[in-house]
């Protein structure tokens, strides 16, 4: 059930971000809202293309927990709740931003930040492989503790 909830939460983020661009929500794109506001520091438009990479890597992270052999790894059991909460905050931010509730959007961003900090701490506490940390390394020999025995194994979509 946890895996299904993670997939649904990630799908919600993708759908909400897609709707924000394609509809757009409240008849204004995220960029149009940002351009309209007097903000002291706004990155150039091309900088936001990093989100495609972020969502791609998040998608890989979600997919890696689907195989039965990986579902109960501490990496996923300890982070699932925070991941789902982060996805909900991410989706909520799109809505409040597009409907011009900027004060609330700051509070939602604080929620995003706090859940990211919690996720980071939980991921680090599980001693994940390099790929599970999001480093981009496809093969990594990791040392894993299985009760009273240790063994070396490859970690790649197993």
mmCIF file of C-alpha atoms in Angstrom:
data_model
loop_
_atom_site.group_PDB
_atom_site.id
_atom_site.type_symbol
_atom_site.label_atom_id
_atom_site.label_comp_id
_atom_site.label_asym_id
_atom_site.label_seq_id
_atom_site.Cartn_x
_atom_site.Cartn_y
_atom_site.Cartn_z
ATOM 1 C CA UNK A 1 0.000 0.000 0.000
ATOM 2 C CA UNK A 2 2.872 2.368 0.853
ATOM 3 C CA UNK A 3 4.308 2.001 -2.659
ATOM 4 C CA UNK A 4 0.933 2.787 -4.236
ATOM 5 C CA UNK A 5 0.573 5.900 -2.069
ATOM 6 C CA UNK A 6 4.073 7.058 -3.070
ATOM 7 C CA UNK A 7 3.242 6.550 -6.749
ATOM 8 C CA UNK A 8 -0.064 8.397 -6.396
ATOM 9 C CA UNK A 9 1.581 11.277 -4.513
ATOM 10 C CA UNK A 10 4.265 11.607 -7.194
ATOM 11 C CA UNK A 11 1.611 11.409 -9.940
ATOM 12 C CA UNK A 12 -0.313 14.210 -8.194
ATOM 13 C CA UNK A 13 2.784 16.435 -8.312
ATOM 14 C CA UNK A 14 3.297 15.745 -12.014
ATOM 15 C CA UNK A 15 -0.384 16.337 -12.824
ATOM 16 C CA UNK A 16 -0.577 19.577 -10.844
ATOM 17 C CA UNK A 17 2.612 20.940 -12.385
ATOM 18 C CA UNK A 18 1.415 19.946 -15.846
ATOM 19 C CA UNK A 19 -1.966 21.616 -15.303
ATOM 20 C CA UNK A 20 -0.204 24.753 -14.092
ATOM 21 C CA UNK A 21 1.506 24.984 -17.479
ATOM 22 C CA UNK A 22 -1.097 23.580 -19.873
ATOM 23 C CA UNK A 23 -4.387 25.066 -18.605
ATOM 24 C CA UNK A 24 -2.957 27.253 -16.919
ATOM 25 C CA UNK A 25 -4.579 27.300 -13.486
ATOM 26 C CA UNK A 26 -6.527 30.501 -12.797
ATOM 27 C CA UNK A 27 -5.663 31.576 -16.378
ATOM 28 C CA UNK A 28 -2.073 32.453 -15.501
ATOM 29 C CA UNK A 29 1.154 30.521 -15.775
ATOM 30 C CA UNK A 30 3.621 30.227 -12.922
ATOM 31 C CA UNK A 31 6.095 32.373 -14.872
ATOM 32 C CA UNK A 32 3.498 35.055 -15.629
ATOM 33 C CA UNK A 33 2.757 35.399 -11.931
ATOM 34 C CA UNK A 34 6.449 35.649 -11.104
ATOM 35 C CA UNK A 35 7.032 38.225 -13.865
ATOM 36 C CA UNK A 36 4.124 40.324 -12.590
ATOM 37 C CA UNK A 37 5.502 40.544 -9.054
ATOM 38 C CA UNK A 38 8.241 42.929 -7.989
ATOM 39 C CA UNK A 39 10.776 40.380 -6.717
ATOM 40 C CA UNK A 40 14.345 41.437 -5.957
ATOM 41 C CA UNK A 41 15.933 38.223 -7.216
ATOM 42 C CA UNK A 42 14.401 36.020 -9.886
ATOM 43 C CA UNK A 43 16.539 33.485 -11.749
ATOM 44 C CA UNK A 44 16.611 33.523 -15.541
ATOM 45 C CA UNK A 45 13.915 31.406 -17.190
ATOM 46 C CA UNK A 46 16.288 28.655 -18.333
ATOM 47 C CA UNK A 47 17.221 27.971 -14.691
ATOM 48 C CA UNK A 48 13.777 26.490 -14.108
ATOM 49 C CA UNK A 49 14.528 23.683 -16.575
ATOM 50 C CA UNK A 50 16.253 21.942 -13.636
ATOM 51 C CA UNK A 51 12.771 20.852 -12.537
ATOM 52 C CA UNK A 52 12.607 18.393 -15.451
ATOM 53 C CA UNK A 53 15.723 16.688 -14.118
ATOM 54 C CA UNK A 54 14.429 16.798 -10.541
ATOM 55 C CA UNK A 55 11.128 15.167 -11.527
ATOM 56 C CA UNK A 56 12.935 12.580 -13.657
ATOM 57 C CA UNK A 57 15.153 11.586 -10.714
ATOM 58 C CA UNK A 58 12.177 11.557 -8.337
ATOM 59 C CA UNK A 59 10.364 9.298 -10.792
ATOM 60 C CA UNK A 60 13.322 6.905 -10.828
ATOM 61 C CA UNK A 61 13.401 6.938 -7.018
ATOM 62 C CA UNK A 62 9.698 6.078 -6.878
ATOM 63 C CA UNK A 63 10.056 3.325 -9.505
ATOM 64 C CA UNK A 64 12.990 1.742 -7.677
ATOM 65 C CA UNK A 65 10.732 0.859 -4.758
ATOM 66 C CA UNK A 66 8.270 -1.114 -6.884
ATOM 67 C CA UNK A 67 10.156 -4.469 -7.002
ATOM 68 C CA UNK A 68 9.141 -6.662 -4.068
ATOM 69 C CA UNK A 69 12.782 -7.154 -3.060
ATOM 70 C CA UNK A 70 13.116 -3.389 -2.429
ATOM 71 C CA UNK A 71 9.722 -2.469 -0.934
ATOM 72 C CA UNK A 72 10.680 -3.003 2.683
ATOM 73 C CA UNK A 73 14.106 -1.391 2.542
ATOM 74 C CA UNK A 74 14.484 1.157 5.351
ATOM 75 C CA UNK A 75 15.134 3.782 2.688
ATOM 76 C CA UNK A 76 11.504 3.547 1.620
ATOM 77 C CA UNK A 77 9.769 2.571 4.856
ATOM 78 C CA UNK A 78 11.335 5.466 6.785
ATOM 79 C CA UNK A 79 10.724 8.107 4.129
ATOM 80 C CA UNK A 80 7.308 7.307 2.687
ATOM 81 C CA UNK A 81 5.247 9.519 4.988
ATOM 82 C CA UNK A 82 7.548 12.505 4.535
ATOM 83 C CA UNK A 83 7.664 11.959 0.763
ATOM 84 C CA UNK A 84 3.865 11.899 0.523
ATOM 85 C CA UNK A 85 3.576 14.996 2.706
ATOM 86 C CA UNK A 86 6.164 16.774 0.564
ATOM 87 C CA UNK A 87 4.220 15.886 -2.599
ATOM 88 C CA UNK A 88 1.032 17.256 -1.030
ATOM 89 C CA UNK A 89 2.782 20.514 -0.085
ATOM 90 C CA UNK A 90 4.273 20.747 -3.594
ATOM 91 C CA UNK A 91 0.830 20.333 -5.178
ATOM 92 C CA UNK A 92 -0.797 22.729 -2.727
ATOM 93 C CA UNK A 93 1.850 25.346 -3.492
ATOM 94 C CA UNK A 94 0.880 25.298 -7.174
ATOM 95 C CA UNK A 95 -2.749 25.981 -6.264
ATOM 96 C CA UNK A 96 -2.131 28.767 -3.745
ATOM 97 C CA UNK A 97 0.464 30.420 -6.005
ATOM 98 C CA UNK A 98 -1.833 30.364 -9.040
ATOM 99 C CA UNK A 99 -4.728 31.778 -7.049
ATOM 100 C CA UNK A 100 -2.505 34.572 -5.703
ATOM 101 C CA UNK A 101 -2.437 33.531 -2.045
ATOM 102 C CA UNK A 102 1.179 34.560 -1.705
ATOM 103 C CA UNK A 103 1.288 34.706 2.095
ATOM 104 C CA UNK A 104 -0.058 31.164 2.301
ATOM 105 C CA UNK A 105 2.396 30.126 -0.429
ATOM 106 C CA UNK A 106 5.268 31.135 1.848
ATOM 107 C CA UNK A 107 3.870 28.914 4.619
ATOM 108 C CA UNK A 108 3.464 26.046 2.140
ATOM 109 C CA UNK A 109 7.063 26.560 0.988
ATOM 110 C CA UNK A 110 8.143 26.309 4.620
ATOM 111 C CA UNK A 111 6.299 22.984 4.735
ATOM 112 C CA UNK A 112 8.129 21.877 1.600
ATOM 113 C CA UNK A 113 11.453 22.863 3.145
ATOM 114 C CA UNK A 114 10.757 21.121 6.460
ATOM 115 C CA UNK A 115 9.663 17.904 4.753
ATOM 116 C CA UNK A 116 12.751 17.995 2.527
ATOM 117 C CA UNK A 117 14.966 18.365 5.606
ATOM 118 C CA UNK A 118 13.182 15.428 7.257
ATOM 119 C CA UNK A 119 13.535 13.365 4.067
ATOM 120 C CA UNK A 120 17.227 14.174 3.811
ATOM 121 C CA UNK A 121 17.843 13.117 7.407
ATOM 122 C CA UNK A 122 15.825 9.909 6.983
ATOM 123 C CA UNK A 123 17.586 8.978 3.740
ATOM 124 C CA UNK A 124 21.017 9.550 5.273
ATOM 125 C CA UNK A 125 20.110 7.462 8.329
ATOM 126 C CA UNK A 126 19.409 4.423 6.120
ATOM 127 C CA UNK A 127 22.915 4.303 4.598
ATOM 128 C CA UNK A 128 21.551 4.123 1.038
ATOM 129 C CA UNK A 129 23.456 3.130 -2.079
ATOM 130 C CA UNK A 130 24.740 5.925 -4.303
ATOM 131 C CA UNK A 131 21.867 5.478 -6.761
ATOM 132 C CA UNK A 132 19.315 5.638 -3.970
ATOM 133 C CA UNK A 133 20.890 8.904 -2.831
ATOM 134 C CA UNK A 134 20.247 10.245 -6.327
ATOM 135 C CA UNK A 135 23.898 10.459 -7.329
ATOM 136 C CA UNK A 136 23.226 9.063 -10.797
ATOM 137 C CA UNK A 137 25.583 6.104 -10.416
ATOM 138 C CA UNK A 138 23.851 3.067 -11.907
ATOM 139 C CA UNK A 139 25.964 0.378 -10.327
ATOM 140 C CA UNK A 140 27.154 0.494 -6.786
ATOM 141 C CA UNK A 141 28.493 -2.225 -4.566
ATOM 142 C CA UNK A 142 26.901 -1.631 -1.206
ATOM 143 C CA UNK A 143 27.350 -3.305 2.140
ATOM 144 C CA UNK A 144 24.008 -4.305 3.610
ATOM 145 C CA UNK A 145 23.244 -5.804 6.996
ATOM 146 C CA UNK A 146 20.776 -8.706 6.932
ATOM 147 C CA UNK A 147 20.369 -9.539 10.620
ATOM 148 C CA UNK A 148 23.421 -11.523 11.696
ATOM 149 C CA UNK A 149 25.061 -11.739 8.287
ATOM 150 C CA UNK A 150 26.576 -9.144 5.952
ATOM 151 C CA UNK A 151 26.987 -9.600 2.243
ATOM 152 C CA UNK A 152 28.064 -7.608 -0.751
ATOM 153 C CA UNK A 153 25.670 -7.211 -3.624
ATOM 154 C CA UNK A 154 24.941 -5.038 -6.649
ATOM 155 C CA UNK A 155 22.131 -2.560 -6.239
ATOM 156 C CA UNK A 156 20.429 -1.906 -9.553
ATOM 157 C CA UNK A 157 16.674 -2.300 -9.806
ATOM 158 C CA UNK A 158 16.780 -5.645 -7.969
#
